[in-house]
Tab-separated table of C-alpha atoms and ligand atoms in Angstrom:
chain	number	residue	atom	x	y	z
A	1	MET	CA	-20.877	5.791	-1.799
A	2	LEU	CA	-23.163	6.626	-4.740
A	3	GLN	CA	-26.845	5.741	-4.260
A	4	ASN	CA	-29.938	5.073	-6.433
A	5	LEU	CA	-28.062	2.860	-8.871
A	6	HIS	CA	-30.876	0.385	-9.561
A	7	GLN	CA	-30.613	-0.818	-13.186
A	8	LYS	CA	-27.738	1.620	-13.758
A	9	LYS	CA	-24.540	0.511	-15.472
A	10	VAL	CA	-21.750	1.239	-12.995
A	11	ILE	CA	-18.059	0.947	-13.867
A	12	VAL	CA	-15.964	0.032	-10.832
A	13	ARG	CA	-12.159	0.212	-10.977
A	14	VAL	CA	-10.943	-2.367	-8.478
A	15	ASP	CA	-7.461	-3.531	-7.548
A	16	PHE	CA	-7.457	-7.260	-8.304
A	17	ASN	CA	-3.685	-7.350	-8.750
A	18	VAL	CA	-3.383	-10.574	-6.737
A	19	PRO	CA	-0.402	-12.938	-6.588
A	20	ILE	CA	-0.908	-16.027	-8.779
A	21	ASN	CA	1.528	-18.985	-8.696
A	22	LYS	CA	2.923	-21.011	-11.627
A	23	GLU	CA	-0.011	-23.434	-11.398
A	24	GLY	CA	-2.388	-20.512	-11.932
A	25	ILE	CA	-3.670	-20.533	-8.339
A	26	ILE	CA	-4.323	-17.289	-6.464
A	27	THR	CA	-2.066	-17.450	-3.381
A	28	ASP	CA	-3.541	-14.447	-1.560
A	29	ASP	CA	-7.048	-13.180	-2.325
A	30	THR	CA	-7.014	-10.291	0.206
A	31	ARG	CA	-7.504	-7.696	-2.524
A	32	ILE	CA	-10.591	-9.481	-3.870
A	33	ILE	CA	-12.009	-9.831	-0.351
A	34	LYS	CA	-11.389	-6.119	0.326
A	35	SER	CA	-13.543	-5.149	-2.672
A	36	LEU	CA	-16.559	-7.121	-1.423
A	37	PRO	CA	-18.220	-4.401	0.721
A	38	THR	CA	-18.458	-2.117	-2.323
A	39	LEU	CA	-19.613	-4.937	-4.602
A	40	GLU	CA	-22.208	-6.196	-2.095
A	41	ASN	CA	-23.514	-2.647	-1.756
A	42	LEU	CA	-23.891	-2.346	-5.541
A	43	ILE	CA	-25.465	-5.796	-5.853
A	44	HIS	CA	-27.931	-4.803	-3.135
A	45	GLN	CA	-28.711	-1.572	-4.976
A	46	GLY	CA	-29.370	-3.588	-8.141
A	47	ALA	CA	-26.662	-1.982	-10.260
A	48	LYS	CA	-25.198	-3.599	-13.386
A	49	ILE	CA	-21.561	-3.863	-12.323
A	50	ILE	CA	-18.695	-3.550	-14.810
A	51	LEU	CA	-15.359	-4.299	-13.126
A	52	MET	CA	-11.971	-3.214	-14.442
A	53	SER	CA	-8.560	-4.085	-12.985
A	54	HIS	CA	-4.948	-4.580	-13.945
A	55	LEU	CA	-2.908	-7.670	-13.092
A	56	GLY	CA	0.884	-7.486	-13.044
A	57	ARG	CA	2.871	-5.931	-15.882
A	58	PRO	CA	2.027	-8.007	-18.960
A	59	LEU	CA	3.664	-5.654	-21.479
A	60	LYS	CA	6.966	-5.873	-19.596
A	61	GLU	CA	6.941	-9.692	-19.658
A	62	LEU	CA	5.920	-10.573	-23.225
A	63	ASN	CA	6.318	-14.069	-24.701
A	64	GLU	CA	9.471	-14.627	-26.802
A	65	ASP	CA	7.456	-14.033	-29.997
A	66	GLY	CA	6.303	-10.642	-28.678
A	67	THR	CA	2.744	-11.704	-27.827
A	68	ILE	CA	1.062	-11.227	-24.483
A	69	ASN	CA	1.403	-14.097	-22.013
A	70	ARG	CA	-2.335	-14.532	-21.512
A	71	SER	CA	-2.101	-17.641	-19.382
A	72	LYS	CA	-0.006	-15.744	-16.826
A	73	PHE	CA	-1.742	-12.380	-16.856
A	74	SER	CA	-5.417	-13.110	-17.576
A	75	LEU	CA	-7.982	-12.085	-14.965
A	76	GLU	CA	-10.179	-15.097	-15.797
A	77	VAL	CA	-8.985	-16.950	-12.680
A	78	VAL	CA	-9.921	-13.875	-10.602
A	79	ALA	CA	-13.438	-13.851	-12.086
A	80	LYS	CA	-13.785	-17.508	-11.020
A	81	ARG	CA	-12.623	-16.706	-7.475
A	82	LEU	CA	-14.948	-13.698	-7.260
A	83	SER	CA	-17.895	-15.834	-8.373
A	84	GLN	CA	-17.293	-18.041	-5.307
A	85	LEU	CA	-17.455	-14.993	-3.019
A	86	VAL	CA	-20.593	-13.198	-4.229
A	87	SER	CA	-24.157	-14.401	-4.563
A	88	THR	CA	-24.624	-13.207	-8.138
A	89	PRO	CA	-23.384	-14.354	-11.567
A	90	VAL	CA	-19.907	-13.100	-12.463
A	91	TYR	CA	-19.207	-13.026	-16.201
A	92	PHE	CA	-15.743	-12.669	-17.666
A	93	SER	CA	-15.073	-10.597	-20.785
A	94	LYS	CA	-12.144	-11.836	-22.874
A	95	ASP	CA	-11.329	-8.265	-23.858
A	96	CYS	CA	-11.389	-4.885	-22.170
A	97	GLY	CA	-13.853	-2.691	-24.013
A	98	GLY	CA	-14.005	-4.795	-27.226
A	99	LYS	CA	-16.788	-6.847	-28.827
A	100	ASP	CA	-16.963	-9.399	-26.007
A	101	THR	CA	-17.359	-6.596	-23.450
A	102	LEU	CA	-20.112	-4.892	-25.456
A	103	ASP	CA	-22.028	-8.179	-25.879
A	104	ILE	CA	-21.879	-9.056	-22.186
A	105	VAL	CA	-22.616	-5.520	-20.933
A	106	SER	CA	-25.664	-5.176	-23.165
A	107	ASN	CA	-27.126	-8.396	-21.705
A	108	LEU	CA	-26.117	-7.680	-18.086
A	109	ARG	CA	-29.007	-7.734	-15.622
A	110	SER	CA	-29.560	-5.815	-12.441
A	111	GLY	CA	-27.224	-7.053	-9.665
A	112	GLU	CA	-24.933	-8.983	-12.037
A	113	ILE	CA	-21.189	-8.514	-12.504
A	114	VAL	CA	-18.834	-8.616	-15.469
A	115	LEU	CA	-15.060	-8.483	-14.979
A	116	LEU	CA	-13.195	-7.214	-18.037
A	117	GLU	CA	-9.818	-8.632	-19.109
A	118	ASN	CA	-6.593	-7.085	-17.744
A	119	THR	CA	-6.565	-3.331	-18.475
A	120	ARG	CA	-2.803	-3.501	-19.004
A	121	PHE	CA	-3.055	-5.720	-22.110
A	122	THR	CA	-2.884	-2.445	-24.054
A	123	LYS	CA	-0.355	0.332	-23.633
A	124	ASP	CA	-3.285	2.780	-23.634
A	125	GLU	CA	-3.785	2.010	-19.939
A	126	GLU	CA	-0.427	3.141	-18.576
A	127	LYS	CA	-0.262	5.992	-21.106
A	128	GLY	CA	-3.616	7.248	-19.819
A	129	ASN	CA	-4.860	7.471	-23.437
A	130	PRO	CA	-7.947	9.756	-23.364
A	131	GLN	CA	-9.579	8.217	-26.486
A	132	TRP	CA	-9.415	4.736	-25.003
A	133	ALA	CA	-10.543	6.010	-21.588
A	134	GLU	CA	-13.517	7.749	-23.238
A	135	SER	CA	-14.545	4.586	-25.088
A	136	LEU	CA	-14.467	2.677	-21.785
A	137	ALA	CA	-16.383	5.453	-20.014
A	138	LYS	CA	-19.217	4.964	-22.524
A	139	LEU	CA	-19.788	1.465	-21.134
A	140	GLY	CA	-21.393	2.891	-17.994
A	141	GLU	CA	-23.461	5.735	-16.607
A	142	PHE	CA	-21.446	5.976	-13.368
A	143	TYR	CA	-17.793	5.467	-12.406
A	144	ILE	CA	-16.587	4.326	-8.983
A	145	ASN	CA	-12.926	4.143	-8.061
A	146	ASP	CA	-12.229	1.554	-5.360
A	147	ALA	CA	-8.669	0.710	-6.441
A	148	PHE	CA	-6.703	2.448	-3.726
A	149	GLY	CA	-3.613	0.363	-4.520
A	150	ALA	CA	-3.496	1.930	-8.007
A	151	ALA	CA	-4.698	5.439	-7.098
A	152	HIS	CA	-1.179	6.904	-7.335
A	153	ARG	CA	-1.104	5.978	-11.043
A	154	GLU	CA	-2.307	8.430	-13.673
A	155	HIS	CA	-3.622	5.610	-15.870
A	156	ALA	CA	-6.603	5.418	-18.232
A	157	THR	CA	-8.865	3.388	-15.931
A	158	THR	CA	-7.634	4.850	-12.634
A	159	ALA	CA	-7.737	8.556	-13.478
A	160	THR	CA	-8.377	9.605	-17.117
A	161	ILE	CA	-11.725	7.794	-17.359
A	162	ALA	CA	-13.134	9.791	-14.410
A	163	ARG	CA	-12.836	13.006	-16.443
A	164	PHE	CA	-15.715	11.766	-18.629
A	165	PHE	CA	-18.154	11.764	-15.700
A	166	ASP	CA	-19.488	14.796	-13.844
A	167	LEU	CA	-19.395	14.998	-10.041
A	168	GLN	CA	-22.880	13.470	-9.686
A	169	HIS	CA	-21.851	10.425	-11.707
A	170	LYS	CA	-18.574	9.442	-10.057
A	171	GLY	CA	-17.373	8.624	-6.558
A	172	PHE	CA	-15.182	6.500	-4.293
A	173	GLY	CA	-15.908	2.927	-3.301
A	174	LEU	CA	-16.024	1.914	0.355
A	175	LEU	CA	-12.435	0.654	0.469
A	176	MET	CA	-11.024	3.802	-1.108
A	177	ASP	CA	-13.160	5.877	1.237
A	178	ALA	CA	-11.812	4.040	4.303
A	179	GLU	CA	-8.191	4.448	3.140
A	180	LEU	CA	-8.618	8.189	2.579
A	181	THR	CA	-10.548	8.747	5.815
A	182	ASN	CA	-7.869	6.967	7.859
A	183	ALA	CA	-4.986	8.759	6.140
A	184	ASN	CA	-6.772	12.043	6.858
A	185	LYS	CA	-7.008	11.163	10.546
A	186	ILE	CA	-3.215	11.008	10.523
A	187	LEU	CA	-2.513	14.097	8.487
A	188	ASN	CA	-5.242	16.459	9.688
A	189	HIS	CA	-5.617	17.160	13.403
A	190	PRO	CA	-4.150	13.901	14.796
A	191	LYS	CA	-4.565	13.239	18.522
A	192	ARG	CA	-1.223	14.039	20.140
A	193	PRO	CA	1.430	12.931	20.791
A	194	PHE	CA	1.684	11.750	17.169
A	195	THR	CA	4.494	9.289	16.443
A	196	ALA	CA	5.702	8.071	13.062
A	197	ILE	CA	7.732	4.876	12.933
A	198	VAL	CA	9.761	4.653	9.751
A	199	GLY	CA	12.009	1.755	8.808
A	200	GLY	CA	13.048	-0.353	5.867
A	201	ALA	CA	16.104	-0.579	3.734
A	202	LYS	CA	16.839	2.801	2.235
A	203	VAL	CA	16.625	6.452	3.226
A	204	SER	CA	16.275	7.351	-0.441
A	205	ASP	CA	12.847	5.639	-0.622
A	206	LYS	CA	11.605	7.528	2.435
A	207	ILE	CA	12.966	11.065	1.955
A	208	ALA	CA	9.677	12.652	0.911
A	209	LEU	CA	7.892	10.732	3.679
A	210	LEU	CA	10.286	11.918	6.401
A	211	GLU	CA	10.229	15.494	5.130
A	212	ASN	CA	6.435	15.620	5.249
A	213	LEU	CA	6.165	13.818	8.587
A	214	VAL	CA	8.466	16.357	10.220
A	215	ASP	CA	5.719	18.919	9.567
A	216	HIS	CA	3.071	16.818	11.323
A	217	CYS	CA	4.606	14.609	14.045
A	218	ASP	CA	5.844	15.027	17.602
A	219	HIS	CA	8.137	11.979	17.444
A	220	ILE	CA	9.784	10.055	14.606
A	221	ILE	CA	11.274	6.646	15.365
A	222	ILE	CA	13.759	5.562	12.705
A	223	GLY	CA	14.823	1.908	12.491
A	224	GLY	CA	15.847	-0.684	9.913
A	225	GLY	CA	18.696	-0.406	7.447
A	226	MET	CA	18.062	3.290	6.846
A	227	ALA	CA	19.080	4.148	10.429
A	228	TYR	CA	22.735	3.425	9.576
A	229	THR	CA	22.895	6.243	7.030
A	230	PHE	CA	21.797	8.575	9.846
A	231	PHE	CA	24.572	7.144	12.073
A	232	ALA	CA	27.215	7.473	9.358
A	233	ALA	CA	26.112	11.101	8.901
A	234	GLN	CA	26.916	11.653	12.586
A	235	SER	CA	30.308	9.873	12.322
A	236	PHE	CA	29.383	6.736	14.273
A	237	LYS	CA	30.993	3.445	13.193
A	238	ILE	CA	28.528	1.351	11.196
A	239	GLY	CA	30.756	-1.551	10.053
A	240	LYS	CA	29.357	-3.282	6.958
A	241	SER	CA	25.778	-2.086	7.583
A	242	LEU	CA	23.614	-0.760	4.783
A	243	CYS	CA	24.550	2.847	4.048
A	244	GLU	CA	23.787	5.332	1.281
A	245	ASN	CA	26.908	7.449	1.236
A	246	ASP	CA	25.372	9.971	-1.155
A	247	LYS	CA	22.544	10.624	1.314
A	248	LEU	CA	24.616	11.651	4.344
A	249	ASP	CA	23.956	15.376	3.880
A	250	LEU	CA	20.308	14.698	3.390
A	251	ALA	CA	20.170	12.656	6.603
A	252	LYS	CA	21.835	15.566	8.413
A	253	SER	CA	19.359	18.051	6.959
A	254	ILE	CA	16.386	15.893	8.063
A	255	LEU	CA	17.829	15.791	11.608
A	256	GLU	CA	18.333	19.562	11.492
A	257	LYS	CA	14.821	20.227	10.189
A	258	ALA	CA	13.352	18.015	12.933
A	259	LYS	CA	15.344	19.903	15.576
A	260	ASN	CA	14.085	23.243	14.300
A	261	LYS	CA	10.501	22.008	14.307
A	262	LYS	CA	10.957	20.510	17.795
A	263	VAL	CA	10.207	17.014	16.520
A	264	GLN	CA	12.046	14.367	18.517
A	265	ILE	CA	13.919	11.852	16.392
A	266	HIS	CA	14.569	8.490	18.042
A	267	LEU	CA	17.296	6.333	16.507
A	268	PRO	CA	18.322	2.857	17.745
A	269	ILE	CA	20.855	2.794	20.591
A	270	ASP	CA	22.041	-0.774	19.961
A	271	SER	CA	21.890	-3.344	17.152
A	272	LEU	CA	21.804	-7.069	16.490
A	273	CYS	CA	24.629	-7.712	14.041
A	274	ALA	CA	26.059	-10.513	11.938
A	275	SER	CA	29.102	-10.915	9.721
A	276	LYS	CA	26.962	-12.125	6.794
A	277	PHE	CA	23.465	-11.275	5.492
A	278	GLU	CA	22.269	-14.741	6.530
A	279	ASN	CA	19.843	-16.055	9.128
A	280	SER	CA	22.377	-18.686	10.261
A	281	SER	CA	25.127	-16.113	10.889
A	282	THR	CA	26.139	-15.774	14.588
A	283	ILE	CA	24.289	-12.901	16.295
A	284	VAL	CA	26.332	-10.217	18.045
A	285	THR	CA	24.519	-7.587	20.128
A	286	THR	CA	26.339	-4.247	20.353
A	287	GLU	CA	26.692	-2.348	23.627
A	288	GLY	CA	25.978	0.993	21.998
A	289	ILE	CA	25.562	2.560	18.570
A	290	ASP	CA	29.008	1.741	17.121
A	291	ILE	CA	29.327	-1.446	15.076
A	292	PRO	CA	32.673	-3.261	14.554
A	293	ASP	CA	34.156	-3.165	11.032
A	294	ASP	CA	33.445	-6.828	10.212
A	295	LEU	CA	29.754	-6.768	11.228
A	296	MET	CA	26.501	-5.414	9.816
A	297	GLY	CA	23.425	-4.294	11.751
A	298	LEU	CA	20.396	-6.409	10.834
A	299	ASP	CA	17.945	-5.581	13.637
A	300	ILE	CA	17.472	-3.138	16.498
A	301	GLY	CA	18.778	-4.362	19.875
A	302	PRO	CA	17.001	-4.847	23.246
A	303	LYS	CA	17.778	-1.343	24.586
A	304	SER	CA	16.369	0.259	21.430
A	305	ILE	CA	13.216	-1.846	21.761
A	306	GLN	CA	12.721	-0.608	25.321
A	307	SER	CA	13.283	3.048	24.431
A	308	PHE	CA	11.009	2.869	21.350
A	309	LYS	CA	8.303	1.143	23.415
A	310	GLN	CA	8.227	4.040	25.877
A	311	VAL	CA	7.553	6.500	23.056
A	312	ILE	CA	4.909	4.266	21.444
A	313	LEU	CA	3.009	3.692	24.695
A	314	GLN	CA	2.766	7.449	25.265
A	315	SER	CA	1.438	8.134	21.746
A	316	LYS	CA	-2.183	8.782	20.820
A	317	THR	CA	-1.646	8.518	17.051
A	318	ILE	CA	0.821	6.174	15.344
A	319	VAL	CA	1.707	5.620	11.707
A	320	TRP	CA	4.135	2.829	10.795
A	321	ASN	CA	5.932	2.348	7.487
A	322	GLY	CA	8.894	-0.016	7.178
A	323	PRO	CA	10.332	-2.807	9.353
A	324	MET	CA	12.923	-2.334	12.126
A	325	GLY	CA	15.195	-5.041	10.750
A	326	VAL	CA	15.448	-7.936	8.319
A	327	PHE	CA	12.227	-9.402	9.695
A	328	GLU	CA	12.038	-12.005	6.912
A	329	MET	CA	14.905	-13.836	8.707
A	330	ASN	CA	13.669	-15.347	11.996
A	331	ASN	CA	16.852	-14.398	13.891
A	332	PHE	CA	16.386	-10.735	12.981
A	333	GLU	CA	12.613	-10.412	13.289
A	334	ASN	CA	12.424	-9.609	16.996
A	335	GLY	CA	12.764	-5.813	16.771
A	336	THR	CA	9.974	-5.555	14.192
A	337	LYS	CA	7.849	-8.052	16.144
A	338	GLN	CA	8.234	-6.210	19.475
A	339	ILE	CA	7.378	-2.872	17.856
A	340	ALA	CA	4.333	-4.445	16.174
A	341	LEU	CA	3.218	-5.952	19.516
A	342	CYS	CA	3.707	-2.613	21.231
A	343	ILE	CA	1.643	-0.758	18.590
A	344	ALA	CA	-1.094	-3.376	19.112
A	345	GLU	CA	-0.879	-2.881	22.901
A	346	ALA	CA	-1.125	0.916	22.578
A	347	THR	CA	-4.147	0.511	20.287
A	348	GLN	CA	-5.915	-1.937	22.562
A	349	THR	CA	-5.167	-0.370	25.950
A	350	ASN	CA	-4.572	3.364	25.366
A	351	ASN	CA	-7.187	3.993	22.690
A	352	THR	CA	-4.356	5.013	20.364
A	353	PHE	CA	-5.175	5.311	16.653
A	354	SER	CA	-2.681	3.189	14.693
A	355	LEU	CA	-2.319	3.059	10.932
A	356	ILE	CA	-0.040	0.536	9.284
A	357	GLY	CA	0.936	2.410	6.185
A	358	GLY	CA	1.704	-0.005	3.415
A	359	GLY	CA	4.514	-2.199	2.145
A	360	ASP	CA	6.628	-4.387	4.357
A	361	SER	CA	5.122	-3.246	7.642
A	362	VAL	CA	1.845	-4.742	6.392
A	363	ALA	CA	3.697	-8.001	5.626
A	364	ALA	CA	5.165	-7.829	9.153
A	365	ILE	CA	1.816	-7.194	10.868
A	366	ASN	CA	0.405	-10.159	8.918
A	367	LYS	CA	3.396	-12.359	9.811
A	368	PHE	CA	2.867	-11.653	13.515
A	369	LYS	CA	-0.925	-12.085	13.186
A	370	LEU	CA	-1.735	-8.641	14.618
A	371	THR	CA	-3.961	-7.325	11.809
A	372	GLU	CA	-7.042	-7.309	14.029
A	373	LYS	CA	-5.244	-5.563	16.899
A	374	VAL	CA	-4.343	-2.307	15.145
A	375	SER	CA	-6.749	0.402	13.980
A	376	PHE	CA	-6.212	0.241	10.210
A	377	VAL	CA	-3.988	-1.692	7.804
A	378	SER	CA	-3.663	-0.007	4.435
A	379	THR	CA	-4.030	-2.061	1.251
A	380	GLY	CA	-1.990	0.316	-0.874
A	381	GLY	CA	1.794	0.320	-0.471
A	382	GLY	CA	2.864	3.006	-2.937
A	383	ALA	CA	-0.443	4.865	-2.758
A	384	MET	CA	-0.395	5.177	1.047
A	385	LEU	CA	3.262	6.198	0.973
A	386	GLU	CA	2.449	9.005	-1.487
A	387	LEU	CA	-0.521	10.151	0.615
A	388	LEU	CA	1.694	10.283	3.702
A	389	GLU	CA	4.254	12.193	1.655
A	390	GLY	CA	1.552	14.854	1.301
A	391	LYS	CA	0.819	14.224	-2.386
A	392	ILE	CA	-2.611	14.314	-3.979
A	393	LEU	CA	-3.168	11.016	-5.761
A	394	PRO	CA	-4.240	11.225	-9.438
A	395	GLY	CA	-7.005	8.666	-8.815
A	396	VAL	CA	-8.387	10.835	-6.008
A	397	GLU	CA	-7.977	14.124	-7.802
A	398	ALA	CA	-9.879	12.832	-10.838
A	399	ILE	CA	-12.898	11.985	-8.665
A	400	ILE	CA	-13.140	15.168	-6.624
A	401	ASN	CA	-12.573	17.698	-9.426
B	501	AMP	P1	11.338	-0.988	2.477
B	501	AMP	O1	10.685	-1.654	1.307
B	501	AMP	O2	12.212	0.167	2.107
B	501	AMP	O3	10.371	-0.679	3.588
B	501	AMP	O4	12.369	-2.030	3.030
B	501	AMP	C1	11.993	-3.256	3.543
B	501	AMP	C2	13.189	-4.149	3.556
B	501	AMP	O5	14.190	-3.572	4.361
B	501	AMP	C3	12.894	-5.513	4.130
B	501	AMP	O6	13.026	-6.466	3.110
B	501	AMP	C4	13.968	-5.693	5.198
B	501	AMP	O7	14.563	-6.949	5.170
B	501	AMP	C5	14.983	-4.636	4.838
B	501	AMP	N1	15.772	-4.213	6.002
B	501	AMP	C6	15.312	-3.782	7.193
B	501	AMP	N2	16.339	-3.557	8.029
B	501	AMP	C7	17.470	-3.861	7.378
B	501	AMP	C8	18.849	-3.841	7.731
B	501	AMP	N3	19.247	-3.458	8.938
B	501	AMP	N4	19.747	-4.217	6.792
B	501	AMP	C9	19.324	-4.594	5.566
B	501	AMP	N5	18.038	-4.633	5.178
B	501	AMP	C10	17.124	-4.272	6.070
């Protein structure tokens, strides 16, 4: 974290993309809370803090007359929430880099905060427009990126703006630093055995992830809907389960690559099935892998849970991305829940390092109230996925080069 920022104007890109309901109430302020360590540090240092963030996709959901829906996408409500969480005045600028911003920034005092209006109110943001980024860069003497959740975007305020600061005048915030440090623990010299648990709906979303993990892991556990494409590729019967028929060869090639690299792939050995994609549908547990024609697999079965648990409890490093079943439905949550509990047990009793790597596995770990029992829960779904795929994030690259 940058130091000696007393009286300095510091731009901080945060990720305040919080869910807001129809009544305009923030329903989950986790992302605001997660930015507080960086903000408290800057307040303590006496910096003049200029916050930038996006909220939703305002240009994709314009009003019927083509104007921006300001009541839905304004960050003003976030500024109000932030002001309740910090012990310093939080001003809100009605524009992002316009006259209102300039007025407020020029009167900002040491330790005070201004949050600028949604960066995505102009198409310059997503286009990464260098002129606009440069005009924003002129607002401050330093730039800090703490928006891990947006670090995989090459946008004006997440990446382009950093090019206008030299290495001594830009850096990561504490949240971004923690995300990168923990991802590095996984990807560089993990304690072994290293197990990746990958689930979720589709193989196609996880191809790059699986291909990179094969180069790093000792074990890969595959669950969720994507497992059935792997079964179909090996000519098992999968009934009406989710399957990407155009990905069968790819599934085979991932299995082959794992074999060559001596990575053990663990697929489910039984499933909880139903005839309909409904919680109320009667549950049928299969004896083995094959699923009758009229049923679909919606969760891993009890034998799979036991075999996966054995692998997890022997692991010293674990990364988890994607649920084992349709955990949103209570009747099909058990596989995901048992795996989550087992990861927590390994972390607590075996000193295993566990990283919950974004997306629905974070929702699952929250649902089962295990957040405090694992080593690290990532705040960035897409960003963490891309890091684990072995990519360099534009928001990171722009800071270090
Ligand atoms: P992803 O975003 O790719 O990690 O996928 C998460 C989604 O996969 C969740 O909404 C789950 O309900 C869904 N999912 C997990 N297992 C299955 C399954 N066996 N059949 C259908 N959907 C599933």
